[in-house]
Amino acid sequence: MTDPVGTFCLVLHSHLPWLARHGRWPVGEEWLYQSWAHAYLPVVDVLGRLAAEGRRDLLTLGVTPVLAAQLDDPHCLRGMHDWLGGWLLRAHGAAPRLPGLAVREHRAATAALAVFEERWRHGGSPVLRDLAGSHAVELLGGPATHPFAPLLDDTVRAFALDAGLTDHTRRFGHRPAGIWAPECGYAPGMETGYAAAGVERFLVDGPALHGDTALLRPVGDSGVLAAGRDLDVTYRVWSPRAGYPGGPDYRDFHTFDHPSGLKPSRVTGRHVAPHDKQPYDPVRAAAAVARDAADFVRVVRERLACIRGRLGRPGLVVAAFDTELFGHWWHEGPAWLEAVLRALPAAGVRVTTLRGAMDAGLVGGPVTLPESSWGLGKDWNVWAGDAVADLVALGGTVQRDLVTSAAGTSSRARDPLRDALAEQALLALSSDWAFMVSHDSAADYARGRARSHADRVAQLSRLLAAGDRAAAATAVASWEPGPFGHVDARRLGRPRPTAGLRPR
């Protein structure tokens, strides 16, 4: 067999904010259950099937701690089981009006229920641990609640990362050496904190490396490697303007049969009104999957051939996507994913994980990275712009309350009240709230969530400062359970100066 033309790394980033007991629909637990049913179940099924064939190092899978907590949470597990049963009932109800759609959805719901009851009923961690243990995937960790780390004080940033890495270790049995930096957010100097936490590699968007993403790159003299997302390849699938999921033969995400909530139409055309869209045809969709998978393999191979010609050695292509694209947003995404993972090796492309790329020596010279993210404009504006100035200010207050509260204890024992304050602070600092406001997507819900968690932090901070532990305990007892019982406020250590909080 000839040497591979180069190496391809697929990175999937699985994340949702903490939704348990915080609304149901249109924003809340429904979001979790849809993503679980239509993306997490089928994607893991694809990976499990390929692993059973003896395939290894298929892709790098990021699962944020706050999502992993929900996949293990008894309340969410019960809710997911109920949701799958509701999906089956909705399929039954659609049969008189849409018999073809009802049959397809009945089969899909039945299969999902069987998989969930057989493998997921006791939580997602055992399922993902099996995939990692079979070396099918490399699991990435990250900060606990997916905060936009460049806006965090160094002390809070280190605390959030430590809480996330600790959670990963508890669920999956190992401390991860790679992380998904939330929103691919980076500020100069963050690599020092990564190195101190034992992180060896993280993701940035391609423009942070000026598009030169053909090798992993050490950041300064830290020894920590940055993997850059190749946008020319990634945007072939999903871009702000184009990509395979918008093809006319794929199922349309936005068009509903309102009585059942099912999706009966194909995209048909980008400017076709919902009532004019054509019925979904699985045969046409399968042909589109085969065509687009072959196109992607061609694009990757051609990209790697160009890199090899430029470098004089085999190089690397990293394509990174939200996991929720595959099945939730793009119904046919899991089938496309399986087709690509089967076809790339046959086309002379080595498929591996970020760890595998590092072990293979696909590492270039050191780089200096600028402030960056994978948001619109590739800067910090989505999370720090004028539209979210109130949330930035709120986050600053939350951080100061958190650091001040942690400094207020001299006990060697854990303090459950300060731990509860720390958990609420982490939830308030989630990057999702600013993202949703900047994109005008359930902005009221996002602002309400950020403020509710911040208000709890402020309330508890005041009560603890006043020495009123009885009232503080009463307040905490009235809150719904959170994701991280292991959060230990003592791990904040001695507070550093908060001058690092940068006005925006």
C-alpha positions as MATLAB code, in Angstrom:
seq = 'MTDPVGTFCLVLHSHLPWLARHGRWPVGEEWLYQSWAHAYLPVVDVLGRLAAEGRRDLLTLGVTPVLAAQLDDPHCLRGMHDWLGGWLLRAHGAAPRLPGLAVREHRAATAALAVFEERWRHGGSPVLRDLAGSHAVELLGGPATHPFAPLLDDTVRAFALDAGLTDHTRRFGHRPAGIWAPECGYAPGMETGYAAAGVERFLVDGPALHGDTALLRPVGDSGVLAAGRDLDVTYRVWSPRAGYPGGPDYRDFHTFDHPSGLKPSRVTGRHVAPHDKQPYDPVRAAAAVARDAADFVRVVRERLACIRGRLGRPGLVVAAFDTELFGHWWHEGPAWLEAVLRALPAAGVRVTTLRGAMDAGLVGGPVTLPESSWGLGKDWNVWAGDAVADLVALGGTVQRDLVTSAAGTSSRARDPLRDALAEQALLALSSDWAFMVSHDSAADYARGRARSHADRVAQLSRLLAAGDRAAAATAVASWEPGPFGHVDARRLGRPRPTAGLRPR';
ca = [
       0.000    0.000    0.000;
       1.299    3.459   -0.881;
       1.927    6.044    1.817;
      -1.102    8.220    2.642;
      -1.231   11.576    0.904;
      -1.735   13.155    4.331;
      -3.737   13.068    7.548;
      -7.311   14.114    8.242;
      -8.666   14.881   11.713;
     -12.384   15.330   12.258;
     -13.274   17.115   15.490;
     -16.850   17.165   16.769;
     -17.801   19.620   19.506;
     -20.806   18.498   21.572;
     -22.285   21.196   23.756;
     -25.505   22.566   25.189;
     -25.867   24.864   28.194;
     -27.414   23.643   31.435;
     -31.088   23.218   30.532;
     -32.354   20.762   33.141;
     -35.337   22.219   35.007;
     -34.954   25.542   33.187;
     -37.919   25.562   30.819;
     -39.134   23.032   28.316;
     -40.185   24.626   25.019;
     -39.347   26.491   22.814;
     -36.078   26.877   24.751;
     -35.171   24.494   27.528;
     -35.125   20.724   27.882;
     -36.707   20.194   24.465;
     -33.460   21.460   22.950;
     -31.502   18.810   24.850;
     -33.846   15.961   23.959;
     -33.984   16.833   20.266;
     -30.195   16.960   20.059;
     -29.880   13.740   22.036;
     -32.383   11.854   19.890;
     -31.338   13.141   16.488;
     -27.581   13.708   16.888;
     -25.982   12.051   19.910;
     -27.731    8.690   19.534;
     -27.115    8.260   15.778;
     -23.559    9.664   15.806;
     -22.532    7.353   18.625;
     -24.260    4.499   16.784;
     -22.116    5.189   13.692;
     -18.941    5.304   15.771;
     -19.868    2.133   17.638;
     -20.544    0.280   14.406;
     -17.205    1.315   12.926;
     -15.408    0.461   16.170;
     -16.978   -3.021   16.107;
     -15.295   -3.523   12.742;
     -11.935   -2.867   14.375;
     -11.541    0.709   13.138;
      -9.566    2.965   15.456;
      -8.878    6.684   15.866;
     -11.960    7.692   13.907;
     -12.345   11.214   15.237;
     -11.826   13.547   18.168;
     -14.996   14.026   20.192;
     -15.452   16.974   22.498;
     -18.200   16.619   25.097;
     -18.391   19.617   27.389;
     -18.696   18.874   31.101;
     -22.032   20.664   31.322;
     -23.464   18.488   28.540;
     -21.938   15.308   29.972;
     -23.610   16.143   33.279;
     -27.005   16.302   31.566;
     -26.448   13.016   29.738;
     -25.923   11.424   33.165;
     -28.548   13.350   35.132;
     -31.463   11.131   36.347;
     -33.988   13.896   35.675;
     -32.751   14.274   32.093;
     -32.567   10.521   31.537;
     -36.210   10.173   32.543;
     -37.134   13.186   30.448;
     -35.325   11.765   27.427;
     -37.109    8.437   27.736;
     -40.449   10.227   27.920;
     -39.531   12.389   24.917;
     -38.700    9.328   22.810;
     -42.062    7.838   23.740;
     -43.726   11.089   22.730;
     -41.938   10.970   19.380;
     -43.414    7.517   18.774;
     -46.907    8.762   19.657;
     -46.531   11.765   17.349;
     -45.633    9.392   14.518;
     -48.809    7.394   15.204;
     -50.867   10.560   15.172;
     -49.518   11.616   11.782;
     -50.456    8.336   10.062;
     -53.906    9.362    8.733;
     -52.580   12.533    7.065;
     -48.972   11.645    6.201;
     -48.687    7.852    6.048;
     -45.231    7.696    4.438;
     -43.746   10.160    6.914;
     -45.467    8.419    9.824;
     -43.950    5.042    8.907;
     -40.433    6.486    8.659;
     -40.740    8.364   11.928;
     -42.276    5.338   13.685;
     -39.303    3.211   12.669;
     -36.809    5.887   13.698;
     -38.449    6.468   17.076;
     -38.723    2.745   17.769;
     -35.050    2.240   16.958;
     -34.018    5.208   19.100;
     -36.040    3.909   22.047;
     -34.410    0.495   21.756;
     -30.900    1.961   21.625;
     -31.586    4.300   24.526;
     -33.051    1.559   26.717;
     -30.240   -0.861   25.893;
     -27.224    1.450   26.160;
     -28.048    4.934   27.472;
     -30.616    4.376   30.211;
     -27.996    4.599   32.965;
     -26.207    7.618   31.516;
     -24.027    8.771   28.669;
     -20.696    8.390   30.451;
     -20.516    4.576   30.175;
     -21.327    4.800   26.460;
     -18.663    7.394   25.753;
     -16.172    5.658   28.022;
     -16.577    2.487   25.930;
     -15.881    4.408   22.719;
     -12.753    5.958   24.190;
     -11.644    2.649   25.698;
     -11.856    0.937   22.316;
      -9.658    3.723   20.894;
     -12.381    4.662   18.425;
     -12.311    8.281   19.579;
     -10.225   10.706   21.572;
     -12.369   12.553   24.109;
     -11.708   16.254   24.677;
     -12.406   18.059   27.925;
     -12.895   21.744   28.634;
     -13.965   24.312   31.227;
     -16.986   23.304   33.275;
     -19.786   25.442   31.816;
     -18.264   26.580   28.509;
     -17.340   30.167   29.462;
     -15.754   32.540   26.979;
     -12.367   32.259   28.658;
     -10.671   35.414   27.292;
     -13.073   37.500   29.411;
     -12.271   35.668   32.631;
      -9.875   36.723   35.328;
      -6.874   34.371   35.397;
      -7.967   32.892   38.728;
     -11.531   32.249   37.585;
     -10.347   30.906   34.233;
      -8.068   28.393   35.971;
     -10.871   27.434   38.367;
     -13.384   26.856   35.548;
     -10.893   24.721   33.629;
      -9.923   22.712   36.699;
     -13.594   22.068   37.498;
     -14.180   20.850   33.950;
     -11.113   18.617   33.828;
     -12.014   17.179   37.230;
     -15.534   16.422   36.032;
     -14.167   14.720   32.902;
     -11.846   12.591   35.035;
     -14.697   11.487   37.279;
     -16.974   10.535   34.398;
     -14.516    9.015   31.942;
     -11.698    7.742   34.122;
      -8.857    9.876   32.775;
      -7.806   13.508   32.781;
      -7.907   14.749   29.194;
      -4.763   16.057   27.525;
      -6.793   17.867   24.852;
      -9.565   20.417   25.248;
     -12.044   22.279   23.138;
     -11.441   25.909   24.046;
     -15.008   27.285   24.301;
     -15.913   29.196   21.142;
     -12.265   28.649   20.113;
     -11.724   31.760   22.238;
      -8.120   32.754   22.819;
      -6.245   35.617   24.447;
      -2.447   35.835   24.490;
      -1.091   34.087   27.557;
      -3.886   31.535   27.940;
      -1.482   28.802   26.837;
       0.409   29.290   30.105;
      -2.694   28.358   32.063;
      -3.279   25.379   29.800;
       0.242   24.111   30.380;
      -0.175   24.511   34.144;
      -3.377   22.434   33.981;
      -1.688   19.656   32.007;
      -3.433   20.520   28.728;
      -1.323   19.592   25.702;
      -3.526   20.675   22.782;
      -6.528   22.855   22.003;
      -8.509   24.152   19.015;
      -8.373   27.548   17.351;
     -10.077   28.725   14.191;
      -8.059   28.878   10.996;
      -7.668   32.677   10.815;
      -5.831   32.644   14.171;
      -3.065   30.829   12.278;
      -3.533   33.051    9.204;
      -4.957   30.015    7.414;
      -1.764   27.977    7.819;
      -3.413   25.000    9.472;
      -1.363   22.234    7.826;
       0.410   21.265   11.072;
      -0.151   21.451   14.796;
       1.726   24.467   16.149;
       3.293   25.058   19.583;
       2.105   28.334   21.074;
       5.166   30.357   22.014;
       7.481   28.396   24.275;
       4.638   26.787   26.248;
       4.823   23.425   24.512;
       1.015   23.493   24.182;
      -0.135   22.739   20.633;
      -2.807   24.651   18.727;
      -4.799   22.787   16.095;
      -6.271   25.123   13.484;
      -9.602   24.470   11.789;
      -9.182   24.382    8.007;
     -12.022   26.610    6.839;
     -11.726   25.775    3.145;
     -12.545   22.168    3.968;
     -14.869   22.773    6.923;
     -17.020   25.273    5.040;
     -17.558   22.730    2.286;
     -19.954   21.145    4.757;
     -21.224   24.037    6.834;
     -20.746   27.712    6.215;
     -22.642   30.952    6.814;
     -23.810   30.903    3.192;
     -23.547   27.415    1.706;
     -22.745   23.786    2.385;
     -24.133   20.335    1.835;
     -27.064   20.491    4.320;
     -28.688   23.177    2.179;
     -28.899   20.841   -0.813;
     -32.371   20.488   -2.353;
     -32.744   16.767   -1.601;
     -32.052   16.884    2.124;
     -34.774   17.100    4.740;
     -35.716   20.679    5.517;
     -35.088   21.569    9.149;
     -37.363   24.590    9.277;
     -40.589   23.213    7.743;
     -42.970   21.421   10.110;
     -46.200   19.507   10.034;
     -47.553   21.516   12.930;
     -50.068   18.993   14.336;
     -47.300   16.394   14.818;
     -44.148   18.519   14.929;
     -42.590   16.229   12.305;
     -40.693   17.455    9.250;
     -42.251   16.288    5.992;
     -40.408   18.307    3.349;
     -37.119   18.428    1.523;
     -35.213   21.688    1.126;
     -36.349   21.928   -2.500;
     -34.684   25.347   -2.937;
     -33.138   28.061   -0.787;
     -35.840   30.590   -1.600;
     -38.872   28.270   -1.733;
     -41.656   29.085    0.716;
     -42.494   26.330    3.235;
     -45.887   25.587    1.695;
     -44.256   25.128   -1.733;
     -41.581   22.671   -0.634;
     -41.667   19.159   -2.069;
     -42.177   16.038    0.054;
     -39.065   14.446    1.492;
     -37.783   11.469   -0.513;
     -35.325    9.156    1.327;
     -34.032    7.721   -1.961;
     -33.107   11.161   -3.280;
     -31.538   12.013    0.066;
     -29.420    8.841    0.061;
     -28.133    9.688   -3.403;
     -27.227   13.173   -2.174;
     -25.326   11.690    0.776;
     -23.267    9.490   -1.542;
     -22.567   12.394   -3.890;
     -21.591   14.848   -1.167;
     -19.473   12.320    0.725;
     -17.513   11.617   -2.467;
     -17.111   15.346   -3.070;
     -15.797   15.895    0.461;
     -13.280   13.077    0.137;
     -12.079   14.609   -3.128;
     -11.736   18.039   -1.505;
      -9.774   16.641    1.453;
      -7.459   14.629   -0.777;
      -6.788   17.581   -3.069;
      -6.128   19.825   -0.075;
      -3.651   17.345    1.372;
      -1.917   16.945   -1.987;
      -1.435   20.723   -2.145;
      -0.090   20.752    1.410;
       2.324   17.952    0.617;
       3.579   19.821   -2.420;
       4.056   23.003   -0.392;
       5.675   21.447    2.663;
       7.573   18.667    0.957;
       6.040   16.266    3.501;
       2.570   14.942    4.370;
       0.487   17.440    6.322;
      -2.773   17.748    8.189;
      -6.333   18.873    7.591;
      -8.521   19.527   10.627;
     -12.262   19.927   10.047;
     -14.335   20.835   13.102;
     -18.090   21.063   13.562;
     -20.751   21.129   16.233;
     -21.901   17.552   16.773;
     -25.497   18.774   16.724;
     -25.126   19.465   12.989;
     -25.099   15.721   12.343;
     -28.683   14.563   12.669;
     -30.315   17.461   14.483;
     -29.740   20.302   12.046;
     -28.812   18.032    9.125;
     -30.981   14.928    9.225;
     -28.711   12.950    6.895;
     -25.527   14.055    8.662;
     -24.809   10.746   10.470;
     -25.119    8.798    7.209;
     -22.784   11.283    5.507;
     -20.361   10.980    8.416;
     -20.230    7.202    8.128;
     -19.733    7.370    4.364;
     -16.834    9.818    4.733;
     -15.096    7.856    7.485;
     -15.271    4.728    5.332;
     -14.176    6.402    2.095;
     -11.229    8.520    3.257;
      -8.839    5.627    4.045;
      -9.738    3.973    0.744;
      -8.761    7.229   -0.985;
      -5.287    7.205    0.570;
      -5.999    9.584    3.444;
      -4.930    8.689    6.971;
      -7.733    9.321    9.449;
      -6.798    9.866   13.071;
      -7.364   11.952   16.187;
      -5.566   15.082   17.336;
      -3.586   12.867   19.696;
      -2.700   10.628   16.759;
      -1.563   13.625   14.692;
       0.669   14.761   17.555;
       2.105   11.269   18.020;
       2.826   11.119   14.283;
       4.959   14.255   14.535;
       2.674   16.505   12.495;
       3.978   19.522   14.372;
       5.402   22.723   12.921;
       7.265   25.653   14.386;
       6.055   27.848   17.248;
       3.502   30.584   16.664;
       2.195   33.693   18.375;
      -1.587   33.721   18.335;
      -3.762   36.855   18.304;
      -7.004   37.427   20.152;
      -9.467   35.233   18.296;
     -12.564   33.028   18.290;
     -14.637   31.064   15.793;
     -17.502   33.560   15.974;
     -18.587   35.982   13.284;
     -15.614   38.159   12.422;
     -13.313   35.667   14.198;
     -12.886   38.186   17.020;
     -14.547   38.520   20.438;
     -17.443   40.701   19.347;
     -20.166   38.037   19.742;
     -19.280   37.652   23.436;
     -17.884   41.111   24.223;
     -19.524   43.565   21.802;
     -21.934   46.403   22.436;
     -24.982   44.147   22.113;
     -23.908   42.183   25.191;
     -22.200   44.928   27.212;
     -24.650   44.295   30.046;
     -23.700   40.614   30.181;
     -19.981   41.439   30.133;
     -20.486   43.793   33.086;
     -22.617   41.181   34.845;
     -19.890   38.613   34.326;
     -17.330   40.927   35.867;
     -19.487   41.349   38.962;
     -20.032   37.597   39.226;
     -16.293   36.971   39.085;
     -15.548   39.515   41.768;
     -18.225   38.045   44.042;
     -16.837   34.560   43.431;
     -13.237   35.479   44.192;
     -14.203   37.557   47.233;
     -16.359   34.773   48.642;
     -13.650   32.151   48.170;
     -11.185   34.390   49.980;
     -13.563   34.665   52.913;
     -13.034   31.163   54.255;
     -10.193   29.947   56.431;
     -11.594   26.452   56.961;
      -9.768   23.413   55.681;
     -13.096   21.656   55.155;
     -15.332   22.207   52.166;
     -18.041   24.801   52.602;
     -21.223   23.679   50.798;
     -22.557   27.231   50.682;
     -19.471   28.643   48.994;
     -19.415   25.607   46.709;
     -23.020   26.388   45.714;
     -22.051   29.990   45.046;
     -19.168   28.811   42.838;
     -21.467   26.512   40.847;
     -23.958   29.312   40.219;
     -21.124   31.624   39.188;
     -19.914   29.095   36.622;
     -23.450   28.779   35.236;
     -23.793   32.571   34.997;
     -20.543   32.762   33.003;
     -21.616   30.368   30.233;
     -20.761   31.732   26.786;
     -24.162   30.602   25.498;
     -26.017   33.536   27.002;
     -24.042   36.171   25.085;
     -24.113   34.055   21.927;
     -27.892   33.795   22.030;
     -28.274   37.538   22.604;
     -25.834   38.518   19.854;
     -27.619   36.218   17.404;
     -31.061   37.310   18.627;
     -31.911   33.691   19.380;
     -34.110   33.438   22.493;
     -32.340   36.541   23.799;
     -34.829   37.083   26.637;
     -34.318   33.526   27.849;
     -30.530   33.934   27.683;
     -30.507   37.234   29.567;
     -32.907   35.808   32.127;
     -30.716   32.767   32.703;
     -27.538   34.830   33.114;
     -29.222   37.230   35.515;
     -30.924   34.534   37.573;
     -27.629   32.751   38.235;
     -25.852   36.062   38.850;
     -28.579   37.126   41.295;
     -28.066   33.928   43.255;
     -24.327   34.608   43.410;
     -24.958   38.152   44.641;
     -27.525   37.024   47.202;
     -25.308   34.308   48.623;
     -22.280   36.565   48.610;
     -24.113   39.176   50.677;
     -25.448   36.645   53.176;
     -22.084   34.990   53.668;
     -20.355   38.342   54.056;
     -22.896   39.226   56.739;
     -22.338   35.907   58.490;
     -25.979   34.839   58.008;
     -25.345   31.212   57.139;
     -28.856   30.136   58.123;
     -30.457   32.401   55.536;
     -27.819   31.360   52.989;
     -28.600   27.682   53.575;
     -32.338   28.349   53.198;
     -31.719   30.097   49.883;
     -29.555   27.273   48.524;
     -32.125   24.662   49.601;
     -34.752   26.419   47.453;
     -32.683   26.127   44.243;
     -33.022   23.304   41.737;
     -30.106   20.808   41.648;
     -27.102   21.877   39.574;
     -24.664   19.929   37.411;
     -21.502   19.839   39.506;
     -21.676   18.569   43.064;
     -17.910   18.209   43.067;
     -17.185   21.936   42.594;
     -14.903   22.939   45.445;
     -14.586   26.685   46.037;
     -11.352   26.135   47.967;
      -9.656   25.341   44.650;
      -9.815   28.991   43.681;
      -6.762   29.392   45.884;
      -5.526   32.824   46.780;
      -7.229   35.442   44.605;
      -5.169   37.211   41.999;
      -5.720   40.891   41.212;
      -8.915   41.423   39.231;
      -7.331   44.111   37.099;
      -7.157   41.467   34.407;
     -10.895   41.908   33.780;
     -10.826   43.837   30.560;
     -13.484   46.453   29.789;
     -15.168   45.993   26.454;
];
